[in-house]
PDB file of C-alpha atoms in Angstrom:
ATOM      1  CA  MET A   1     -60.344 270.040 128.182  1.00 48.00           C
ATOM      2  CA  GLY A   2     -58.709 269.608 124.923  1.00 47.00           C
ATOM      3  CA  SER A   3     -60.687 272.528 124.046  1.00 45.00           C
ATOM      4  CA  VAL A   4     -59.589 274.274 126.933  1.00 40.00           C
ATOM      5  CA  ARG A   5     -55.882 273.863 125.880  1.00 43.00           C
ATOM      6  CA  ARG A   6     -56.492 274.657 122.420  1.00 43.00           C
ATOM      7  CA  ALA A   7     -58.293 277.995 123.778  1.00 43.00           C
ATOM      8  CA  GLY A   8     -55.304 278.643 126.165  1.00 45.00           C
ATOM      9  CA  SER A   9     -53.000 278.359 123.322  1.00 47.00           C
ATOM     10  CA  MET A  10     -54.860 280.507 120.514  1.00 46.00           C
ATOM     11  CA  ILE A  11     -54.738 283.196 123.798  1.00 43.00           C
ATOM     12  CA  GLY A  12     -51.221 283.044 124.576  1.00 47.00           C
ATOM     13  CA  ALA A  13     -50.099 282.779 120.712  1.00 48.00           C
ATOM     14  CA  THR A  14     -52.295 286.275 120.393  1.00 46.00           C
ATOM     15  CA  LEU A  15     -50.662 287.972 123.461  1.00 40.00           C
ATOM     16  CA  ALA A  16     -46.913 287.007 122.461  1.00 44.00           C
ATOM     17  CA  ALA A  17     -47.830 288.721 118.510  1.00 44.00           C
ATOM     18  CA  ILE A  18     -49.397 291.728 120.099  1.00 41.00           C
ATOM     19  CA  LEU A  19     -45.902 291.872 122.843  1.00 42.00           C
ATOM     20  CA  LEU A  20     -43.672 291.441 119.406  1.00 44.00           C
ATOM     21  CA  ALA A  21     -45.446 294.097 117.679  1.00 47.00           C
ATOM     22  CA  GLY A  22     -45.375 296.812 120.558  1.00 48.00           C
ATOM     23  CA  CYS A  23     -41.472 295.808 120.587  1.00 45.00           C
ATOM     24  CA  THR A  24     -40.987 296.168 116.762  1.00 47.00           C
ATOM     25  CA  PRO A  25     -38.841 299.603 116.293  1.00 50.00           C
ATOM     26  CA  GLY A  26     -39.654 302.052 113.819  1.00 48.00           C
ATOM     27  CA  PRO A  27     -37.571 302.942 110.601  1.00 49.00           C
ATOM     28  CA  THR A  28     -34.021 303.783 111.582  1.00 50.00           C
ATOM     29  CA  GLY A  29     -33.125 307.202 111.771  1.00 50.00           C
ATOM     30  CA  ALA A  30     -37.226 308.588 111.639  1.00 51.00           C
ATOM     31  CA  VAL A  31     -37.869 311.996 113.175  1.00 50.00           C
ATOM     32  CA  PRO A  32     -41.245 312.855 114.271  1.00 54.00           C
ATOM     33  CA  ALA A  33     -43.056 315.472 112.177  1.00 53.00           C
ATOM     34  CA  SER A  34     -43.267 318.105 114.889  1.00 53.00           C
ATOM     35  CA  GLU A  35     -39.134 318.031 114.663  1.00 58.00           C
ATOM     36  CA  SER A  36     -38.455 318.105 110.771  1.00 59.00           C
ATOM     37  CA  PRO A  37     -35.806 320.545 110.006  1.00 63.00           C
ATOM     38  CA  SER A  38     -37.378 323.950 108.454  1.00 65.00           C
ATOM     39  CA  PRO A  39     -36.427 324.801 104.872  1.00 66.00           C
ATOM     40  CA  PRO A  40     -33.654 327.070 104.566  1.00 67.00           C
ATOM     41  CA  VAL A  41     -34.440 330.908 104.157  1.00 66.00           C
ATOM     42  CA  ALA A  42     -33.096 332.682 101.020  1.00 62.00           C
ATOM     43  CA  VAL A  43     -30.535 335.655 102.179  1.00 65.00           C
ATOM     44  CA  GLU A  44     -30.795 338.420  99.950  1.00 68.00           C
ATOM     45  CA  THR A  45     -27.097 339.566  99.286  1.00 68.00           C
ATOM     46  CA  PRO A  46     -27.078 343.168  99.184  1.00 68.00           C
ATOM     47  CA  SER A  47     -26.010 344.955  95.787  1.00 69.00           C
ATOM     48  CA  PRO A  48     -22.329 346.508  95.591  1.00 72.00           C
ATOM     49  CA  THR A  49     -22.777 350.458  95.957  1.00 69.00           C
ATOM     50  CA  PRO A  50     -21.158 351.415  92.466  1.00 70.00           C
ATOM     51  CA  THR A  51     -17.901 353.404  92.584  1.00 68.00           C
ATOM     52  CA  PRO A  52     -18.420 357.132  91.365  1.00 70.00           C
ATOM     53  CA  THR A  53     -16.264 357.471  88.183  1.00 81.00           C
ATOM     54  CA  VAL A  54     -13.850 359.976  88.435  1.00 81.00           C
ATOM     55  CA  ASP A  55     -12.539 361.807  85.295  1.00 91.00           C
ATOM     56  CA  PRO A  56      -9.153 361.627  84.611  1.00 94.00           C
ATOM     57  CA  ILE A  57      -8.371 365.008  83.106  1.00 96.00           C
ATOM     58  CA  THR A  58      -9.763 366.172  86.557  1.00 94.00           C
ATOM     59  CA  THR A  59      -6.883 365.100  88.141  1.00 97.00           C
ATOM     60  CA  VAL A  60      -4.469 366.605  86.301  1.00 98.00           C
ATOM     61  CA  ASP A  61      -1.775 369.006  87.998  1.00 98.00           C
ATOM     62  CA  GLY A  62       0.881 369.167  85.600  1.00 98.00           C
ATOM     63  CA  LEU A  63       1.894 369.977  81.980  1.00 98.00           C
ATOM     64  CA  VAL A  64       4.809 368.880  80.451  1.00 98.00           C
ATOM     65  CA  ALA A  65       5.980 370.183  76.954  1.00 98.00           C
ATOM     66  CA  ARG A  66       7.483 367.367  74.974  1.00 98.00           C
ATOM     67  CA  PRO A  67       8.854 367.209  71.596  1.00 97.00           C
ATOM     68  CA  GLN A  68       6.351 365.578  69.933  1.00 95.00           C
ATOM     69  CA  GLY A  69       3.174 366.582  71.958  1.00 97.00           C
ATOM     70  CA  LEU A  70       1.912 368.355  75.204  1.00 98.00           C
ATOM     71  CA  GLU A  71       1.806 365.769  78.465  1.00 98.00           C
ATOM     72  CA  LEU A  72      -0.893 366.338  80.806  1.00 98.00           C
ATOM     73  CA  ARG A  73      -0.099 364.194  84.054  1.00 98.00           C
ATOM     74  CA  ALA A  74      -1.299 363.439  87.564  1.00 98.00           C
ATOM     75  CA  ASP A  75       0.923 362.703  90.013  1.00 97.00           C
ATOM     76  CA  ASP A  76       3.741 362.265  87.572  1.00 96.00           C
ATOM     77  CA  VAL A  77       1.921 359.820  85.741  1.00 97.00           C
ATOM     78  CA  THR A  78       0.655 360.744  81.905  1.00 98.00           C
ATOM     79  CA  VAL A  79      -2.760 360.816  81.779  1.00 97.00           C
ATOM     80  CA  THR A  80      -3.168 361.917  77.887  1.00 98.00           C
ATOM     81  CA  THR A  81      -0.887 363.501  75.523  1.00 98.00           C
ATOM     82  CA  LEU A  82      -2.113 366.058  73.095  1.00 98.00           C
ATOM     83  CA  PRO A  83      -0.218 365.985  69.953  1.00 97.00           C
ATOM     84  CA  TYR A  84       0.968 369.224  67.729  1.00 96.00           C
ATOM     85  CA  MET A  85      -0.657 368.072  64.663  1.00 94.00           C
ATOM     86  CA  SER A  86      -4.035 367.247  66.183  1.00 95.00           C
ATOM     87  CA  SER A  87      -7.020 369.393  66.532  1.00 96.00           C
ATOM     88  CA  PRO A  88      -6.543 372.296  68.060  1.00 98.00           C
ATOM     89  CA  GLU A  89      -9.969 373.090  68.832  1.00 98.00           C
ATOM     90  CA  GLU A  90     -10.001 369.383  70.383  1.00 98.00           C
ATOM     91  CA  ALA A  91      -6.955 370.326  72.534  1.00 98.00           C
ATOM     92  CA  ILE A  92      -8.662 374.124  73.934  1.00 98.00           C
ATOM     93  CA  ALA A  93     -11.716 371.631  74.831  1.00 98.00           C
ATOM     94  CA  VAL A  94      -9.287 369.700  76.948  1.00 98.00           C
ATOM     95  CA  LEU A  95      -7.428 372.640  78.319  1.00 98.00           C
ATOM     96  CA  THR A  96     -10.320 374.447  79.417  1.00 98.00           C
ATOM     97  CA  GLU A  97     -11.491 371.562  81.295  1.00 98.00           C
ATOM     98  CA  VAL A  98      -7.895 370.966  83.322  1.00 98.00           C
ATOM     99  CA  PHE A  99      -7.788 375.044  83.906  1.00 98.00           C
ATOM    100  CA  GLY A 100     -11.358 375.152  84.740  1.00 97.00           C
ATOM    101  CA  THR A 101     -12.209 378.410  82.596  1.00 98.00           C
ATOM    102  CA  PRO A 102     -11.779 379.080  78.633  1.00 98.00           C
ATOM    103  CA  PRO A 103      -8.842 380.820  77.458  1.00 98.00           C
ATOM    104  CA  VAL A 104      -8.460 384.525  76.347  1.00 98.00           C
ATOM    105  CA  GLU A 105      -8.053 384.626  72.741  1.00 98.00           C
ATOM    106  CA  GLU A 106      -5.751 387.031  70.936  1.00 98.00           C
ATOM    107  CA  PRO A 107      -5.537 386.805  67.019  1.00 98.00           C
ATOM    108  CA  TYR A 108      -2.322 387.577  65.367  1.00 97.00           C
ATOM    109  CA  ASP A 109      -0.885 388.590  61.821  1.00 97.00           C
ATOM    110  CA  GLY A 110       1.697 386.257  60.799  1.00 94.00           C
ATOM    111  CA  GLY A 111       5.154 386.835  58.649  1.00 88.00           C
ATOM    112  CA  ASN A 112       7.772 385.384  56.899  1.00 80.00           C
ATOM    113  CA  HIS A 113       8.402 382.047  59.312  1.00 78.00           C
ATOM    114  CA  ARG A 114       4.783 382.185  60.796  1.00 85.00           C
ATOM    115  CA  PRO A 115       1.046 382.249  59.245  1.00 94.00           C
ATOM    116  CA  ASP A 116      -1.630 383.888  61.010  1.00 97.00           C
ATOM    117  CA  GLY A 117      -2.966 382.892  63.910  1.00 98.00           C
ATOM    118  CA  VAL A 118      -4.321 382.872  67.446  1.00 98.00           C
ATOM    119  CA  HIS A 119      -2.829 382.980  70.926  1.00 98.00           C
ATOM    120  CA  HIS A 120      -4.924 381.334  73.194  1.00 98.00           C
ATOM    121  CA  HIS A 121      -4.010 382.436  76.617  1.00 97.00           C
ATOM    122  CA  TRP A 122      -4.237 381.026  80.469  1.00 98.00           C
ATOM    123  CA  ASP A 123      -1.678 383.121  81.411  1.00 96.00           C
ATOM    124  CA  PRO A 124       0.982 382.283  81.704  1.00 98.00           C
ATOM    125  CA  PHE A 125       0.468 379.226  79.529  1.00 98.00           C
ATOM    126  CA  VAL A 126      -0.162 379.726  75.925  1.00 98.00           C
ATOM    127  CA  LEU A 127      -1.562 377.347  73.026  1.00 98.00           C
ATOM    128  CA  ASP A 128      -0.423 379.031  69.664  1.00 98.00           C
ATOM    129  CA  GLU A 129      -2.925 378.097  66.855  1.00 98.00           C
ATOM    130  CA  ARG A 130      -1.266 378.226  63.480  1.00 96.00           C
ATOM    131  CA  PHE A 131      -3.067 378.313  60.208  1.00 97.00           C
ATOM    132  CA  TYR A 132      -0.810 376.656  57.621  1.00 94.00           C
ATOM    133  CA  ASP A 133      -2.210 376.341  54.311  1.00 92.00           C
ATOM    134  CA  GLU A 134      -3.442 372.790  54.606  1.00 88.00           C
ATOM    135  CA  GLY A 135      -3.249 372.160  50.979  1.00 90.00           C
ATOM    136  CA  ARG A 136       0.113 373.225  50.483  1.00 88.00           C
ATOM    137  CA  ARG A 137       1.101 371.127  53.397  1.00 85.00           C
ATOM    138  CA  GLU A 138      -0.413 367.992  51.295  1.00 85.00           C
ATOM    139  CA  SER A 139       0.962 369.043  48.059  1.00 86.00           C
ATOM    140  CA  GLU A 140       4.551 369.699  49.390  1.00 80.00           C
ATOM    141  CA  ASN A 141       4.917 367.148  51.843  1.00 76.00           C
ATOM    142  CA  LEU A 142       5.546 369.529  54.586  1.00 74.00           C
ATOM    143  CA  ASP A 143       5.612 367.459  57.712  1.00 66.00           C
ATOM    144  CA  TRP A 144       3.459 368.484  60.954  1.00 65.00           C
ATOM    145  CA  VAL A 145       7.029 369.336  62.432  1.00 67.00           C
ATOM    146  CA  VAL A 146       7.556 371.892  59.920  1.00 82.00           C
ATOM    147  CA  TRP A 147       4.232 373.101  60.453  1.00 90.00           C
ATOM    148  CA  PRO A 148       2.363 372.288  63.544  1.00 94.00           C
ATOM    149  CA  ARG A 149      -1.057 372.904  64.108  1.00 95.00           C
ATOM    150  CA  PHE A 150      -0.464 374.075  67.377  1.00 97.00           C
ATOM    151  CA  ALA A 151       2.305 374.897  69.539  1.00 98.00           C
ATOM    152  CA  VAL A 152       2.831 375.693  73.450  1.00 98.00           C
ATOM    153  CA  TYR A 153       4.725 378.143  75.765  1.00 98.00           C
ATOM    154  CA  PHE A 154       4.979 378.289  79.127  1.00 98.00           C
ATOM    155  CA  ASP A 155       5.781 381.919  80.167  1.00 98.00           C
ATOM    156  CA  GLY A 156       5.922 381.349  83.985  1.00 98.00           C
ATOM    157  CA  PRO A 157       6.234 377.955  86.521  1.00 98.00           C
ATOM    158  CA  ALA A 158       2.197 377.229  87.123  1.00 98.00           C
ATOM    159  CA  VAL A 159      -1.101 378.163  86.330  1.00 98.00           C
ATOM    160  CA  GLY A 160      -2.635 377.964  89.553  1.00 97.00           C
ATOM    161  CA  PRO A 161      -2.181 374.493  91.010  1.00 97.00           C
ATOM    162  CA  ILE A 162      -1.154 373.224  87.540  1.00 98.00           C
ATOM    163  CA  VAL A 163       2.506 372.988  87.148  1.00 98.00           C
ATOM    164  CA  LEU A 164       4.294 373.803  84.021  1.00 98.00           C
ATOM    165  CA  SER A 165       7.717 372.298  83.154  1.00 98.00           C
ATOM    166  CA  ALA A 166       9.980 370.240  80.742  1.00 98.00           C
ATOM    167  CA  ALA A 167      10.542 366.987  81.097  1.00 98.00           C
ATOM    168  CA  ASN A 168      13.833 367.594  83.242  1.00 97.00           C
ATOM    169  CA  GLY A 169      11.891 369.689  85.367  1.00 98.00           C
ATOM    170  CA  LEU A 170      12.963 372.798  84.187  1.00 98.00           C
ATOM    171  CA  GLN A 171      10.407 375.531  84.483  1.00 98.00           C
ATOM    172  CA  ALA A 172      10.121 379.441  83.337  1.00 98.00           C
ATOM    173  CA  GLY A 173      11.553 381.847  85.975  1.00 98.00           C
ATOM    174  CA  ASP A 174      14.621 379.156  86.840  1.00 98.00           C
ATOM    175  CA  ALA A 175      17.844 380.478  86.725  1.00 98.00           C
ATOM    176  CA  TRP A 176      19.522 379.954  83.505  1.00 98.00           C
ATOM    177  CA  SER A 177      22.791 378.739  84.956  1.00 98.00           C
ATOM    178  CA  GLU A 178      20.102 376.028  86.046  1.00 97.00           C
ATOM    179  CA  ALA A 179      19.525 375.326  82.110  1.00 98.00           C
ATOM    180  CA  GLU A 180      22.802 375.451  80.855  1.00 97.00           C
ATOM    181  CA  ALA A 181      24.221 373.094  83.689  1.00 97.00           C
ATOM    182  CA  ASP A 182      21.769 370.300  82.695  1.00 96.00           C
ATOM    183  CA  GLU A 183      23.165 367.413  80.406  1.00 96.00           C
ATOM    184  CA  SER A 184      19.799 367.955  78.031  1.00 96.00           C
ATOM    185  CA  PHE A 185      20.995 371.542  77.130  1.00 97.00           C
ATOM    186  CA  ASP A 186      22.322 371.277  73.954  1.00 96.00           C
ATOM    187  CA  ASP A 187      23.225 374.352  71.794  1.00 94.00           C
ATOM    188  CA  ASP A 188      25.064 372.577  69.376  1.00 93.00           C
ATOM    189  CA  VAL A 189      21.454 371.879  67.860  1.00 93.00           C
ATOM    190  CA  TRP A 190      20.683 374.573  65.728  1.00 92.00           C
ATOM    191  CA  THR A 191      17.199 376.183  66.056  1.00 93.00           C
ATOM    192  CA  CYS A 192      16.020 379.437  64.860  1.00 90.00           C
ATOM    193  CA  VAL A 193      14.377 380.086  68.012  1.00 93.00           C
ATOM    194  CA  GLY A 194      15.453 379.017  71.469  1.00 96.00           C
ATOM    195  CA  THR A 195      17.859 376.547  72.508  1.00 97.00           C
ATOM    196  CA  SER A 196      17.279 372.432  72.557  1.00 98.00           C
ATOM    197  CA  ILE A 197      16.745 371.097  76.138  1.00 98.00           C
ATOM    198  CA  GLU A 198      15.079 368.158  74.592  1.00 98.00           C
ATOM    199  CA  ALA A 199      15.493 366.570  71.117  1.00 96.00           C
ATOM    200  CA  GLU A 200      13.911 363.748  69.446  1.00 95.00           C
ATOM    201  CA  ALA A 201      15.066 362.455  66.205  1.00 91.00           C
ATOM    202  CA  ILE A 202      12.259 361.710  63.595  1.00 88.00           C
ATOM    203  CA  GLU A 203      11.463 360.415  59.942  1.00 82.00           C
ATOM    204  CA  VAL A 204      11.760 363.457  57.496  1.00 78.00           C
ATOM    205  CA  PRO A 205      12.111 363.492  54.043  1.00 74.00           C
ATOM    206  CA  ALA A 206      15.703 363.093  52.853  1.00 73.00           C
ATOM    207  CA  ASP A 207      18.182 365.771  53.404  1.00 75.00           C
ATOM    208  CA  ARG A 208      16.376 367.436  55.840  1.00 77.00           C
ATOM    209  CA  PRO A 209      17.417 367.787  59.313  1.00 80.00           C
ATOM    210  CA  ASP A 210      15.646 365.179  61.527  1.00 85.00           C
ATOM    211  CA  ARG A 211      15.241 366.299  65.043  1.00 93.00           C
ATOM    212  CA  VAL A 212      12.063 368.221  66.815  1.00 95.00           C
ATOM    213  CA  ASN A 213      13.208 369.961  69.848  1.00 97.00           C
ATOM    214  CA  VAL A 214      11.717 371.412  73.356  1.00 98.00           C
ATOM    215  CA  VAL A 215      13.627 375.079  73.465  1.00 98.00           C
ATOM    216  CA  VAL A 216      14.184 377.458  76.202  1.00 98.00           C
ATOM    217  CA  SER A 217      15.130 381.046  75.917  1.00 98.00           C
ATOM    218  CA  PRO A 218      16.983 383.275  78.453  1.00 98.00           C
ATOM    219  CA  SER A 219      15.323 386.466  79.943  1.00 98.00           C
ATOM    220  CA  ASP A 220      16.733 390.091  78.711  1.00 97.00           C
ATOM    221  CA  ASP A 221      19.325 390.005  81.445  1.00 97.00           C
ATOM    222  CA  GLY A 222      20.543 386.374  80.328  1.00 97.00           C
ATOM    223  CA  ARG A 223      19.821 385.641  84.261  1.00 98.00           C
ATOM    224  CA  SER A 224      16.668 383.435  84.387  1.00 98.00           C
ATOM    225  CA  VAL A 225      14.362 381.137  81.724  1.00 98.00           C
ATOM    226  CA  LYS A 226      12.117 383.540  79.902  1.00 98.00           C
ATOM    227  CA  TRP A 227       9.870 380.819  78.572  1.00 98.00           C
ATOM    228  CA  ILE A 228       9.958 376.987  77.424  1.00 98.00           C
ATOM    229  CA  GLY A 229       8.529 376.462  74.306  1.00 98.00           C
ATOM    230  CA  ALA A 230       7.798 373.435  71.706  1.00 98.00           C
ATOM    231  CA  PRO A 231       7.748 372.003  68.817  1.00 96.00           C
ATOM    232  CA  GLU A 232      11.179 374.270  67.532  1.00 96.00           C
ATOM    233  CA  MET A 233      12.565 372.231  64.372  1.00 92.00           C
ATOM    234  CA  GLU A 234      15.900 371.714  63.859  1.00 92.00           C
ATOM    235  CA  ALA A 235      17.159 373.906  60.927  1.00 88.00           C
ATOM    236  CA  ASP A 236      19.820 374.062  58.729  1.00 83.00           C
ATOM    237  CA  GLY A 237      19.886 378.113  58.197  1.00 76.00           C
ATOM    238  CA  CYS A 238      17.176 380.521  59.382  1.00 78.00           C
ATOM    239  CA  ALA A 239      16.521 383.914  57.311  1.00 63.00           C
TER     240      ALA A 239
END
């Protein structure tokens, strides 16, 4: 009998162990292999399309004569300035791009007040290249306002879509009365050519007039502005 009881006890213990093993939970949060999350898929970010570069010179719609240089503007914002003492060749190259065509060239002989030179025409715009003696300019300390390497003249209000004007908006062809009525019109500034409509003081050697100007000239009948030009230096006398 004792052997039977021991055998029954052993069987009971074995069954209990099996039952307990079957009820033991697996690791907390375990996910079956078939349900494991897929690795993230790399998404290729498209490269931004480069913005075409626009040459600002191609946007120029106005040229403005100022005392020290020619301003190139687009929507009334200055794109660049061509100083009158800078290279005429470089200025001509820029203006050729602005106007879309090279200029007509007209050489001329100088006189008492001007050296030989070349008028570069984009009618009615003129770039007056002047061949001053560069050695004498340096030896005699002749400032650029006295001997500019080039000057400009507006003989009309526009070259195609490119508007030509002074800083106050005055244009060739406007009524002379408009020029006289403008507060910048100053016939007390003595210039050998034209009347000042914009004056700018600059540093010059002692005892010399110190204002460089944009000037206007009347038509033959005095009724309209014939042309606008710059630079024209204030003078203490004209021969």
